[in-house]
Coordinates of C-alpha atoms in Angstrom, one line a residue:
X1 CA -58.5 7.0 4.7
X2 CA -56.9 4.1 2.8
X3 CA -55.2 6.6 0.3
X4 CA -53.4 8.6 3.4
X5 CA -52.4 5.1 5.4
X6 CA -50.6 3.9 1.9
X7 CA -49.2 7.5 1.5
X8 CA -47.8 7.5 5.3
X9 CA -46.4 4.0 4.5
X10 CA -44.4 4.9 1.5
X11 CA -43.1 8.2 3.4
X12 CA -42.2 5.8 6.1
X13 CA -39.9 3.3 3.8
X14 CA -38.5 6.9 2.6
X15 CA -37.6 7.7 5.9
X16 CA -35.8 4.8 6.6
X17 CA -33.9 4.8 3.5
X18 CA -33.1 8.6 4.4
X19 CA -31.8 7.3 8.0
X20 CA -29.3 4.3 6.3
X21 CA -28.1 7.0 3.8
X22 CA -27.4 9.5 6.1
X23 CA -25.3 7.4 8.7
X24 CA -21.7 8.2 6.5
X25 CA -20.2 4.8 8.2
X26 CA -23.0 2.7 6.2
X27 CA -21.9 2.2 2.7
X28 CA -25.0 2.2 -0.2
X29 CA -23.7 -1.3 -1.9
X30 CA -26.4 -0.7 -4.2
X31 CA -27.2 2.3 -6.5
X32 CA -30.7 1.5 -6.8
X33 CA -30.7 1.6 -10.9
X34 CA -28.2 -0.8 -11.6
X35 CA -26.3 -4.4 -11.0
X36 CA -23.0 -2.5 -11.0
X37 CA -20.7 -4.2 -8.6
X38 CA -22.7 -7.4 -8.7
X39 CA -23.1 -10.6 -10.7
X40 CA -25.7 -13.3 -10.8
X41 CA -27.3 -15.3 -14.0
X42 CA -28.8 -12.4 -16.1
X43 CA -31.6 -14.6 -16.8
X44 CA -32.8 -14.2 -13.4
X45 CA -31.6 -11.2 -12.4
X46 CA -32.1 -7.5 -13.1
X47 CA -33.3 -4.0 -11.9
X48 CA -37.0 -3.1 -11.6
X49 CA -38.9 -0.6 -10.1
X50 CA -35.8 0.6 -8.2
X51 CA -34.8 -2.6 -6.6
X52 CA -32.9 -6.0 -7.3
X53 CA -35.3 -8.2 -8.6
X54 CA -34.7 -12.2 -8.8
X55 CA -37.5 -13.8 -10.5
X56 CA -38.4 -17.5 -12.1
X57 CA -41.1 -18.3 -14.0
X58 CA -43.1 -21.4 -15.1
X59 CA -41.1 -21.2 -18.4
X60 CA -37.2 -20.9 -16.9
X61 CA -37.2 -23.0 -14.0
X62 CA -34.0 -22.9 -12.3
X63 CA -32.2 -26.6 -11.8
X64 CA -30.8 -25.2 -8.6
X65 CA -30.1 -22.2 -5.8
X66 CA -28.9 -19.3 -7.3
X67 CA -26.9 -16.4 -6.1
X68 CA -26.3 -12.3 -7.1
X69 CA -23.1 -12.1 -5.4
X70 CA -21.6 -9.0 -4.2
X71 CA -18.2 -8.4 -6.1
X72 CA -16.7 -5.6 -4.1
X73 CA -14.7 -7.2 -1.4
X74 CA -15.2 -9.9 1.5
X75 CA -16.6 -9.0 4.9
X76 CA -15.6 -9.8 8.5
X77 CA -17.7 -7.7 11.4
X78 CA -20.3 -6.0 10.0
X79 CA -24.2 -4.6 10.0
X80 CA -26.2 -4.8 7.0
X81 CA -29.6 -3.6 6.8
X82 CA -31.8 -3.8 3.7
X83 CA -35.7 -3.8 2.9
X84 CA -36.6 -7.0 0.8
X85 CA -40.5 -8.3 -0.5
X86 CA -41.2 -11.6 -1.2
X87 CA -43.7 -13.2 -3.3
X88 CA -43.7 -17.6 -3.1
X89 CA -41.3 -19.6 -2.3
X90 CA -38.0 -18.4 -0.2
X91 CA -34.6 -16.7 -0.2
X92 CA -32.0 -15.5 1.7
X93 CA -28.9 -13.4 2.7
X94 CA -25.7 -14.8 2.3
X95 CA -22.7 -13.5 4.5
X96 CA -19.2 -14.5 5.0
X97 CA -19.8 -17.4 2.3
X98 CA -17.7 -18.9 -0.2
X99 CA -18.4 -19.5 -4.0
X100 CA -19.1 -23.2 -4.5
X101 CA -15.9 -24.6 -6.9
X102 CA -17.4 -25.7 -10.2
X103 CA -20.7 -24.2 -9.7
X104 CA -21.3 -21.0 -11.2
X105 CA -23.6 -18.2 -9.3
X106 CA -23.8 -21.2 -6.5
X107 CA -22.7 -20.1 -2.7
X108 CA -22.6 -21.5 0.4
X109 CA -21.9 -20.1 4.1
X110 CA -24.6 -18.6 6.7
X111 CA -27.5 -17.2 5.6
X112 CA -30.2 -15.1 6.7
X113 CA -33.3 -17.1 5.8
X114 CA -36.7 -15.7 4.7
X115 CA -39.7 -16.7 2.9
X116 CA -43.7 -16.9 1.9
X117 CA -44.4 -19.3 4.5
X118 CA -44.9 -19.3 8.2
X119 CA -41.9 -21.0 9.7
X120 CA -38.2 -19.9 8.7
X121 CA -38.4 -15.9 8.2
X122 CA -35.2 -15.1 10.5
X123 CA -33.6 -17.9 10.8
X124 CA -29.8 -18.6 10.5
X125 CA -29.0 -21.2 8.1
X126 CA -25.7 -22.6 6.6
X127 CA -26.5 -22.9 3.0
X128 CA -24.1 -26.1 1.8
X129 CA -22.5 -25.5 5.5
X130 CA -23.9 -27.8 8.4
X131 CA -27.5 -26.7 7.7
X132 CA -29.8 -25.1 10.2
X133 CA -27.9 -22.9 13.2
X134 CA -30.8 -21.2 14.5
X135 CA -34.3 -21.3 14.2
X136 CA -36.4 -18.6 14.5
X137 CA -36.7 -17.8 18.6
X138 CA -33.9 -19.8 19.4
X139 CA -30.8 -18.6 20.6
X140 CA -28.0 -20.7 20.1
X141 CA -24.2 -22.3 20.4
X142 CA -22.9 -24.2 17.2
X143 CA -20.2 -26.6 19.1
X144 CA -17.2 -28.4 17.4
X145 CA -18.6 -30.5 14.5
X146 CA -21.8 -28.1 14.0
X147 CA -23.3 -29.4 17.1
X148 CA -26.3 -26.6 18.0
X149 CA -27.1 -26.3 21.3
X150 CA -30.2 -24.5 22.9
X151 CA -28.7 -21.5 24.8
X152 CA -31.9 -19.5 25.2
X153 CA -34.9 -17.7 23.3
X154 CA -35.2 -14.4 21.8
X155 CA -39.1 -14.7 21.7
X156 CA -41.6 -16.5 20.5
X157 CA -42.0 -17.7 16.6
X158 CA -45.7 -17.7 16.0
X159 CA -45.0 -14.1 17.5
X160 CA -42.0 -12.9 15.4
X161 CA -43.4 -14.3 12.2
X162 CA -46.7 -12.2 13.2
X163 CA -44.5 -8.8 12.5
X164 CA -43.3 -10.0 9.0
X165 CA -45.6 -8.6 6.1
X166 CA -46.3 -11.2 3.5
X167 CA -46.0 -9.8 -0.2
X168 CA -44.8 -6.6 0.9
X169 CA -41.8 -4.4 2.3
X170 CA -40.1 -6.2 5.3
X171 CA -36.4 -4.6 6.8
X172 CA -33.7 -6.9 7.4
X173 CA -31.3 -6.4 9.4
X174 CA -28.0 -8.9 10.1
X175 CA -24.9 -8.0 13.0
X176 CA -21.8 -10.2 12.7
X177 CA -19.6 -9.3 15.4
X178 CA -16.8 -12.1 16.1
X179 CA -18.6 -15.0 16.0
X180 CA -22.0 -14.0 17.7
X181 CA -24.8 -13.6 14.9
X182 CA -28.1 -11.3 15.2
X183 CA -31.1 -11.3 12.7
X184 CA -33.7 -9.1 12.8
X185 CA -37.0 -8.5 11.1
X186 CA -38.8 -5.5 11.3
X187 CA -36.5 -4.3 14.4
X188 CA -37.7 -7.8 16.1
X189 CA -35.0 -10.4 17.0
X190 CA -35.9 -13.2 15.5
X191 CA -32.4 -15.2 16.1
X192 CA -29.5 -15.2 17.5
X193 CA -26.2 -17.7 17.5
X194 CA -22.1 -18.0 18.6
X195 CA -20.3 -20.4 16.2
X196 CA -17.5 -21.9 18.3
X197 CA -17.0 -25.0 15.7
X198 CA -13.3 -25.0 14.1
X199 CA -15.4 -24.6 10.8
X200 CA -16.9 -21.1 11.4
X201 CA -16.1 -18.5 8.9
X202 CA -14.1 -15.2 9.8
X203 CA -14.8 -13.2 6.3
X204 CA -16.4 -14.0 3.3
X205 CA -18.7 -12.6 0.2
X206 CA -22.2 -11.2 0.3
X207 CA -25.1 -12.6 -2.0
X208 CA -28.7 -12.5 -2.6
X209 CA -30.7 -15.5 -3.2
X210 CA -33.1 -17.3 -5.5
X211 CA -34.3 -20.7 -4.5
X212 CA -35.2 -23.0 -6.5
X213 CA -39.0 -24.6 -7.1
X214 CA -42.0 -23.4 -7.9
X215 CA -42.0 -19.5 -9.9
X216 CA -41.2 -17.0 -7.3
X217 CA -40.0 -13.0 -7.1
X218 CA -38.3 -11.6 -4.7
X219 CA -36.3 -7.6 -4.3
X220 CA -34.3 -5.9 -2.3
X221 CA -33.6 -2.0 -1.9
X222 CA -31.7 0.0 0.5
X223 CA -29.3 -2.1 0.8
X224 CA -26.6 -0.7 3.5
X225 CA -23.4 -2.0 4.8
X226 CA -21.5 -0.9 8.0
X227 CA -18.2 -2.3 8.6
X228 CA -16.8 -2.9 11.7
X229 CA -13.8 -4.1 11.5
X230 CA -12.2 -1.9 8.6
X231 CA -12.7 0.8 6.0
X232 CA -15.0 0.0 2.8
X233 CA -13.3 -2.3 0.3
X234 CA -12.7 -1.9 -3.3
X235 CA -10.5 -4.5 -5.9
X236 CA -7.2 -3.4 -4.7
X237 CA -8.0 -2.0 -0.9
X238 CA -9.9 -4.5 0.9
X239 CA -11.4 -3.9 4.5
X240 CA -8.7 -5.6 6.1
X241 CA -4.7 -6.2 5.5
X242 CA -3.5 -9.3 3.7
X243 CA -0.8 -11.3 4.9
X244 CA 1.3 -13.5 2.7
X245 CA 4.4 -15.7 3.8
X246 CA 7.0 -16.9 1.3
X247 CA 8.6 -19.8 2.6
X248 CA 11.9 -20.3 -0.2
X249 CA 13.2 -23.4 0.3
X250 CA 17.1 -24.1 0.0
X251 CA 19.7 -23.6 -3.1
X252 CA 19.4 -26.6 -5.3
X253 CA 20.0 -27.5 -9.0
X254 CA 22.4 -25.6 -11.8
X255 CA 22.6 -21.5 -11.7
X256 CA 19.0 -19.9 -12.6
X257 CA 17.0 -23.4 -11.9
X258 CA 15.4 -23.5 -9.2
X259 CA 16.1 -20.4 -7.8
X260 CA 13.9 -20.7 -4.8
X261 CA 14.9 -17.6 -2.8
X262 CA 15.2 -15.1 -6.0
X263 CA 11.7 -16.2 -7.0
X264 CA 10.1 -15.4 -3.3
X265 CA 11.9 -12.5 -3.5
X266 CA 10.9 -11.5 -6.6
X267 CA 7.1 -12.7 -6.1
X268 CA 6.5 -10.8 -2.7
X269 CA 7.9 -7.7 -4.1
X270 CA 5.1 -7.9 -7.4
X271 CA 2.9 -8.8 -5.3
X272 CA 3.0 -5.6 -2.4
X273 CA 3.6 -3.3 -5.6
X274 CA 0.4 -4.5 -7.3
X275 CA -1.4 -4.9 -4.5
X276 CA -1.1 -2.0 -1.5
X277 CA -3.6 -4.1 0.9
X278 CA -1.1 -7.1 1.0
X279 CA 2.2 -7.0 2.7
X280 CA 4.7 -10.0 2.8
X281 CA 7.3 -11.9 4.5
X282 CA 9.9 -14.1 2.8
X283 CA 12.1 -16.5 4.3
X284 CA 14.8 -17.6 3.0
X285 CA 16.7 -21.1 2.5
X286 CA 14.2 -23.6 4.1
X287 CA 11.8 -23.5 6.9
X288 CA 11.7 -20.2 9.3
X289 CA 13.4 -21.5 13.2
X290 CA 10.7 -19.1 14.7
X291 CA 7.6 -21.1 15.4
X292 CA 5.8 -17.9 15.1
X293 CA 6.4 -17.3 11.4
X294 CA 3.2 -17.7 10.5
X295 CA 1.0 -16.3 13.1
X296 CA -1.6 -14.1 11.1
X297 CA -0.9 -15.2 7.6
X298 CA -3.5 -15.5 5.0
X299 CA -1.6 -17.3 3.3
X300 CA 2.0 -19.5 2.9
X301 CA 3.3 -20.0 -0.7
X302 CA 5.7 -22.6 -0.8
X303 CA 8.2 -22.7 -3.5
X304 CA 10.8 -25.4 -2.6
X305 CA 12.8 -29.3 -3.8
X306 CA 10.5 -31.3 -2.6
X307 CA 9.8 -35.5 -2.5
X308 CA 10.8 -37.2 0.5
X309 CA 13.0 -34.2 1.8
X310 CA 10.3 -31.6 1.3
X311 CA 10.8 -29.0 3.9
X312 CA 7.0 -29.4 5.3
X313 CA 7.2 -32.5 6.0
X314 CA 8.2 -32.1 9.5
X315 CA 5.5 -29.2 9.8
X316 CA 2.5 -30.9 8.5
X317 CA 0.3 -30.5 11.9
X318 CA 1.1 -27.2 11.9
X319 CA 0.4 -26.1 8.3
X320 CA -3.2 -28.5 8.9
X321 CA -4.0 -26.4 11.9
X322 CA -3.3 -23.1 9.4
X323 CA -5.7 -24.5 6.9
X324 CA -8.2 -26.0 9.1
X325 CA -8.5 -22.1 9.7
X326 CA -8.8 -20.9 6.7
X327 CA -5.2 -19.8 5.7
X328 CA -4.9 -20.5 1.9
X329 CA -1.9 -22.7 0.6
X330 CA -0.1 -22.4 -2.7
X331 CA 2.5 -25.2 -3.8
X332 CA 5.1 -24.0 -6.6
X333 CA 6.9 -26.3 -8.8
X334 CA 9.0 -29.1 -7.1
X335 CA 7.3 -28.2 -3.6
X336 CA 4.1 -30.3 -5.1
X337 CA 5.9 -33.2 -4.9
X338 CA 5.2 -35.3 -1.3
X339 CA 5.4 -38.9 -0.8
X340 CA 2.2 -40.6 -1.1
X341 CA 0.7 -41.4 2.2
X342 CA -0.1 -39.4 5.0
X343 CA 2.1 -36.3 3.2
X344 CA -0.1 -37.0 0.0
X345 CA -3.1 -37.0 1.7
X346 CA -2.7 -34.1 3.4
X347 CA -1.4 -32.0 0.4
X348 CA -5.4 -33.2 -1.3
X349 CA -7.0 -31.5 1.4
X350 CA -4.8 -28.5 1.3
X351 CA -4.7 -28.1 -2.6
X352 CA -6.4 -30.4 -4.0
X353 CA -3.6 -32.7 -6.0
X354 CA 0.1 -33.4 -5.5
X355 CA 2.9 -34.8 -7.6
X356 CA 2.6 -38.9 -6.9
X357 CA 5.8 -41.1 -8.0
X358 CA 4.8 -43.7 -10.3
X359 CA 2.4 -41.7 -11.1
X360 CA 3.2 -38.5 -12.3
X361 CA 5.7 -37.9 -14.6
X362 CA 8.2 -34.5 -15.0
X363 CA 9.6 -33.6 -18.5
X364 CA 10.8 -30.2 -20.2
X365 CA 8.1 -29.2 -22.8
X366 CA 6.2 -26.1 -24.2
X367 CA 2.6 -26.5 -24.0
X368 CA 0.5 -23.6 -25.1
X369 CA -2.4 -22.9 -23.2
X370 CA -4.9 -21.8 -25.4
X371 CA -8.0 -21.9 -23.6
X372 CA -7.9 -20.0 -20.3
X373 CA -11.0 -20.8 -18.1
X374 CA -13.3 -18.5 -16.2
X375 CA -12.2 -17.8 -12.8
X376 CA -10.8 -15.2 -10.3
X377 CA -7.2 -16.7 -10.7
X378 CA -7.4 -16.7 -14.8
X379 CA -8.5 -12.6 -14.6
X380 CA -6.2 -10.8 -17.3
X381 CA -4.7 -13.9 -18.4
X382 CA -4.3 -14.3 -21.9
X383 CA -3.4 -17.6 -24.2
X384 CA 0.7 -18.3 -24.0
X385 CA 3.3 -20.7 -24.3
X386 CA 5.8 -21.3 -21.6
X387 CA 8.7 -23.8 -21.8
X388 CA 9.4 -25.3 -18.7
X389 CA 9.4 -28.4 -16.3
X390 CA 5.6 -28.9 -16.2
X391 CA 4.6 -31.6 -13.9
X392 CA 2.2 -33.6 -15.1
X393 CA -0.6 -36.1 -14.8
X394 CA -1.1 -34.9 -11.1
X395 CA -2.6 -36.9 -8.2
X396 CA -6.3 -34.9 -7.9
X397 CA -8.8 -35.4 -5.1
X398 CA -11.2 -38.5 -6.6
X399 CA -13.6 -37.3 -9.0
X400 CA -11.7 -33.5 -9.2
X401 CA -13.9 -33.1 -6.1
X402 CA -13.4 -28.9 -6.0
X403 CA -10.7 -28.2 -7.9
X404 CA -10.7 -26.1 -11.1
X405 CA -8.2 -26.1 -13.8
X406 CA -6.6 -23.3 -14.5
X407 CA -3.3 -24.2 -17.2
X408 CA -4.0 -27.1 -19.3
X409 CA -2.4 -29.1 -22.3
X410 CA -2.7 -32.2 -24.1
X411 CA 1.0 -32.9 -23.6
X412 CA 3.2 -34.2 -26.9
X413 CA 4.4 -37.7 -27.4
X414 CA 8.1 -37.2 -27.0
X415 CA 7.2 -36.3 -23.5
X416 CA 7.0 -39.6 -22.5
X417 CA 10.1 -41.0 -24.4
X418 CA 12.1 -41.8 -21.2
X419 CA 12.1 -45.6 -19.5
X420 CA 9.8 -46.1 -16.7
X421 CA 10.9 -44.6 -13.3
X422 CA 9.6 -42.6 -10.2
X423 CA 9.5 -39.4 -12.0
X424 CA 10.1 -40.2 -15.6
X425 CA 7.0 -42.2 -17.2
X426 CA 4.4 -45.1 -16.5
X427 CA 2.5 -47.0 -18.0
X428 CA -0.9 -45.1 -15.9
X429 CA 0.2 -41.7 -17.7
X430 CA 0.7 -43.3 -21.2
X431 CA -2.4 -44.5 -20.9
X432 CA -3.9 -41.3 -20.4
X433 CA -1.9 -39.2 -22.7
X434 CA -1.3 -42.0 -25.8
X435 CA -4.2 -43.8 -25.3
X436 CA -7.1 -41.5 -24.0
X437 CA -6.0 -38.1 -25.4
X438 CA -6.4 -36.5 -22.0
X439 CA -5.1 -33.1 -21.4
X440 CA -3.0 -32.4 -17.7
X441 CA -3.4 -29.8 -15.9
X442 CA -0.3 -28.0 -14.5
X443 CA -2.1 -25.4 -12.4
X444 CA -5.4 -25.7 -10.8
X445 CA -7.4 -24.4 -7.8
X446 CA -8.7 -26.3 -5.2
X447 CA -11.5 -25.2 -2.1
X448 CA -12.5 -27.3 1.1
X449 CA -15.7 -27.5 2.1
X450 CA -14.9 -25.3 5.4
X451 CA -14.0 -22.6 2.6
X452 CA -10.7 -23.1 2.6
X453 CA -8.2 -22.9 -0.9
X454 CA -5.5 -23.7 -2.4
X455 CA -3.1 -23.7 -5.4
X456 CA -0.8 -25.2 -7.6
X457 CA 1.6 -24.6 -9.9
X458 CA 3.8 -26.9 -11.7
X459 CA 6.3 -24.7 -13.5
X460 CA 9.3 -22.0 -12.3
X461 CA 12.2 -24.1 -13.3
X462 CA 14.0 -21.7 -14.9
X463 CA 13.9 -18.7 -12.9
X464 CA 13.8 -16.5 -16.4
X465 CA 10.0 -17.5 -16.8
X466 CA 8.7 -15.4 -14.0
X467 CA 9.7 -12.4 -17.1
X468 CA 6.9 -14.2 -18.9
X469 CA 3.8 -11.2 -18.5
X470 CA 0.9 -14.2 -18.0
X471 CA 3.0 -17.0 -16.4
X472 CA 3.8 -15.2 -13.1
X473 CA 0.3 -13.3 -13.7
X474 CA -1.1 -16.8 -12.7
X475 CA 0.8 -17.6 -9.9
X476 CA 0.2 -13.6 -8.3
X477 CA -3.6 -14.1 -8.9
X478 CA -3.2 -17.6 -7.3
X479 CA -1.9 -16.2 -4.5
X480 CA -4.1 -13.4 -3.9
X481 CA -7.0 -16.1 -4.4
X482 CA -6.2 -18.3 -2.0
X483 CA -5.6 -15.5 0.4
X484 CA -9.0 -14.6 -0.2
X485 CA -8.1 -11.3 -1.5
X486 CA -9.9 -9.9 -4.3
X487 CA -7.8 -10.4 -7.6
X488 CA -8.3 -7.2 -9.9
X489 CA -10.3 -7.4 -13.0
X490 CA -7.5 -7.4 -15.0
X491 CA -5.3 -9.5 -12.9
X492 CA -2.5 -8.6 -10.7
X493 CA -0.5 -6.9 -12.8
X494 CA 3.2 -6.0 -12.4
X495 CA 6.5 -5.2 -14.8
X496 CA 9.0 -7.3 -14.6
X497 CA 12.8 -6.0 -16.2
X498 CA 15.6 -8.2 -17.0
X499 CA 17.6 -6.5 -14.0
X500 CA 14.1 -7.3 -11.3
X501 CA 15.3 -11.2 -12.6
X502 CA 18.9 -10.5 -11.9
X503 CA 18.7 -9.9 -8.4
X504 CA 19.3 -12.1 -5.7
X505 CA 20.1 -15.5 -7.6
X506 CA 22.2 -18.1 -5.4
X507 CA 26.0 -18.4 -6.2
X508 CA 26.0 -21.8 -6.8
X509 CA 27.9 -22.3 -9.6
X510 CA 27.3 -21.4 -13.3
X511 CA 28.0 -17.7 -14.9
X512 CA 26.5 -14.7 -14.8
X513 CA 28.0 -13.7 -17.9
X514 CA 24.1 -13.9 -19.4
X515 CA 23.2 -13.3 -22.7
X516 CA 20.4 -10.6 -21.8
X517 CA 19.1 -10.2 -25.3
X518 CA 19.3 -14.3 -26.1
X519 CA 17.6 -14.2 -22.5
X520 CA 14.3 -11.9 -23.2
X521 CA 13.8 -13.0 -26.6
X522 CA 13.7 -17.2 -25.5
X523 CA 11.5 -15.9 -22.3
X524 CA 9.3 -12.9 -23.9
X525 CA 10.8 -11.1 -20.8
X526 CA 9.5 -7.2 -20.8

């Protein structure tokens, strides 16, 4: 008798994995023999017995959460359904979350709790993001400033956890639809939640977790994804449309410096070659007179002058309200520049650092970046040496609170020649250069805690860089990062020909009698 129960059972899990596969909107995200299209710390990691396995032991203790996060593509509206078995301690689903900055394998955003013990299967809980939303039986509102509110019950917990089979095959399943959440275990509600704080999250990665503590195993299988509000995503054609505005700010400087609207140009054009899920608008010669510019970007690159004329300055409430909703920012050489202050603060939260007179300093050199750090926005980029105006010794948020590095140099001596001024040198960045031996970082990455990014970018002077193969791959990734688009493996790649750098350049002055060969063999141009 207990041979044919344990033979039904595994005929039923069969069945079910039958029903997921067979629905053609539901999307296998795992191929049940490998981690292909996922990553997570090997040492915890891995394949067995036909399902994802996470597993510490007594001997590698884990210092922290862990994550296998789904590589694929974010996701917006969507229903997932998996089977998962636990054995000690507790993990979780993670959906629309965000990669914690300096953390590797380390996520935060909502989370469909589970574990060995009695009380938090089903629940809906913000891992690193305002904590518990839901417990289990509750139905609930999360009000402005992650405020939860009682709405209701979706039955009883002692009841619901009564369903869930300890040290054996459970089914999960999560809805996201808008902003109302749905967990159920075993086909039982077990929560349920509308986020209406300013901080919820619209789209985000997937991830699988291993907590921390005392040794613990837990797998998944039959994992299946429907999406709801698009068609299934891969590197370059994500479930939903990217939108990127190019604000160029007006002429300025001597002919093929600071060429502000042939850059955009230029830029947008890379960018919606490279990338078909992205489309673009550029505007042109300062700030756009229609206030609806930037409904429904992603993101706004600004490449601009900047200081105490910058064009945003007028339009700071408005690009805040943009972030505060997630809408990525990305600052391009003079257009880091602010006054410190309210302007200075604000450009922190957005991207994590701004140019600071008196502080930071701006001289022509040729730093060669030689060691290109991991992340999305270094993917493809290779060592290289760019001569330019590179803004250096930034204003960063205190302690490089989440921002990441991406170009860095120990800037030369005769970099800080010049007498002390506003832009020039002082005695702060001698001491740090001279004196410390610190290298500056000329681009860098920066997330909020809400999930929001942003980016940097100190050079683009002299509009013949963007020729430069791994200088403007940089600044495309960047902006397909903070757009929260998935930057290719290889980077966002795109040719660029001396005659592509010819077009559109102001007529302010100078010749356009160029040298073309003098021009590609200074910039490396293709």
């Amino acid at each position: 008798m207990k041979r044919a129960i344990v033979i039904a059972a595994m005929c039923l899990a069969c069945m079910v994995g039958r029903a997921w596969s067979a629905d053609t909107a539901c999307e296998q995200i795992f191929d049940g023999k490998t981690l292909d299209g996922w990553d997570g710390n090997p040492d915890v990691w891995s394949v067995q017995d036909g399902a994802i396995t996470g597993k510490t032991t007594a001997e590698k203790p884990i210092k922290g959460n862990t994550f296998l996060i789904w590589r694929k593509g974010d996701v917006g509206d969507f229903e997932l359904k998996l089977e998962y078995k636990l054995i000690g301690g507790n993990s979780g689903i993670q959906y629309r979350s965000f990669e914690v900055p300096n953390e590797k394998w380390v996520v935060g955003g909502y989370q469909a709790d589970f574990e060995a013990g009695d009380n938090f299967s089903g629940i809906l809980y913000g891992e690193r993001y305002r904590g518990i939303l839901a417990n289990r039986g509750q139905k609930t509102v999360i009000k402005e400033g992650g405020k939860v509110e009682v709405a209701g019950s979706v039955g009883d917990s002692a009841r619901i956890q009564s369903k869930i089979k300890k040290e054996d095959w459970n089914t999960y399943e999560i809805t996201a639809k808008g902003f109302h959440f749905v967990h159920k275990i075993n086909g039982v509600v077990t929560s349920e939640a509308t986020d209406e704080d300013s901080a919820r999250r619209e789209r985000g990665i997937i991830a699988l977790q291993v907590h921390a503590g005392p040794p613990m195993q837990v797998q998944f299988r039959n994992i299946c994804l429907k999406r709801l509000d698009g068609p299934k995503s891969e590197s370059t054609s994500a479930a939903a449309k990217k939108k990127v505005v190019f604000i160029a700010g007006k002429p300025s400087h001597g002919f093929a410096d600071h060429e502000h609207n042939a850059g955009c140009l230029l830029l947008a054009k890379l960018l919606e070659k490279a990338m078909p899920n992205f489309e673009t608008k550029v505007y042109l010669s300062g700030w756009p007179d229609d206030p609806k510019a930037l409904d429904g970007a992603d993101a706004v690159v600004m490449f601009s002058d900047g200081g105490g004329g910058h064009m945003a300055i007028p339009h700071l409430e408005q690009l805040d309200s943009l972030a505060k909703k997630g809408v990525g920012i990305a600052c391009l050489h003079y257009a880091v520049e602010v006054p410190k202050g309210d302007a200075g603060n604000r450009f922190l939260d957005w991207i994590g650092g701004y140019f600071e007179s008196d502080w930071s300093v701006n001289p022509f050199w040729t730093p060669a970046f030689e060691k290109i750090p991991e992340h999305p926005v270094s993917r493809g980029v290779k060592p290289f040496k760019a001569e330019d105006e590179w803004y250096y010794h930034m204003r960063f948020r205190e302690n490089m609170e989440g921002v990441t590095p991406i170009l860095s140099a120990l800037p030369p001596a005769d970099t800080l020649k010049r007498p002390d001024g506003p832009h020039e040198n002082n005695p702060h960045v001698r001491a740090a250069v001279l004196e410390r031996k610190e290298p500056q970082h000329v681009a860098w990455v920066a997330e909020r805690k809400d999930g929001g990014r942003g980016f940097g970018f100190t050079g683009g002077h002299p509009h013949w860089n963007w020729g430069k193969p791994d200088f403007r791959k940089v600044v495309l990734n960047g902006i397909v990062w903070v757009a929260k688009g998935e930057v290719p493996a290889g980077g966002v790649t795109a040719t660029v020909t001396m005659e592509d750098l010819d077009k559109n350049l102001d007529p302010k002055g100078g010749s356009r009698k160029i040298d073309r060969e003098e021009i590609r063999k200074k910039y490396g141009v293709e």
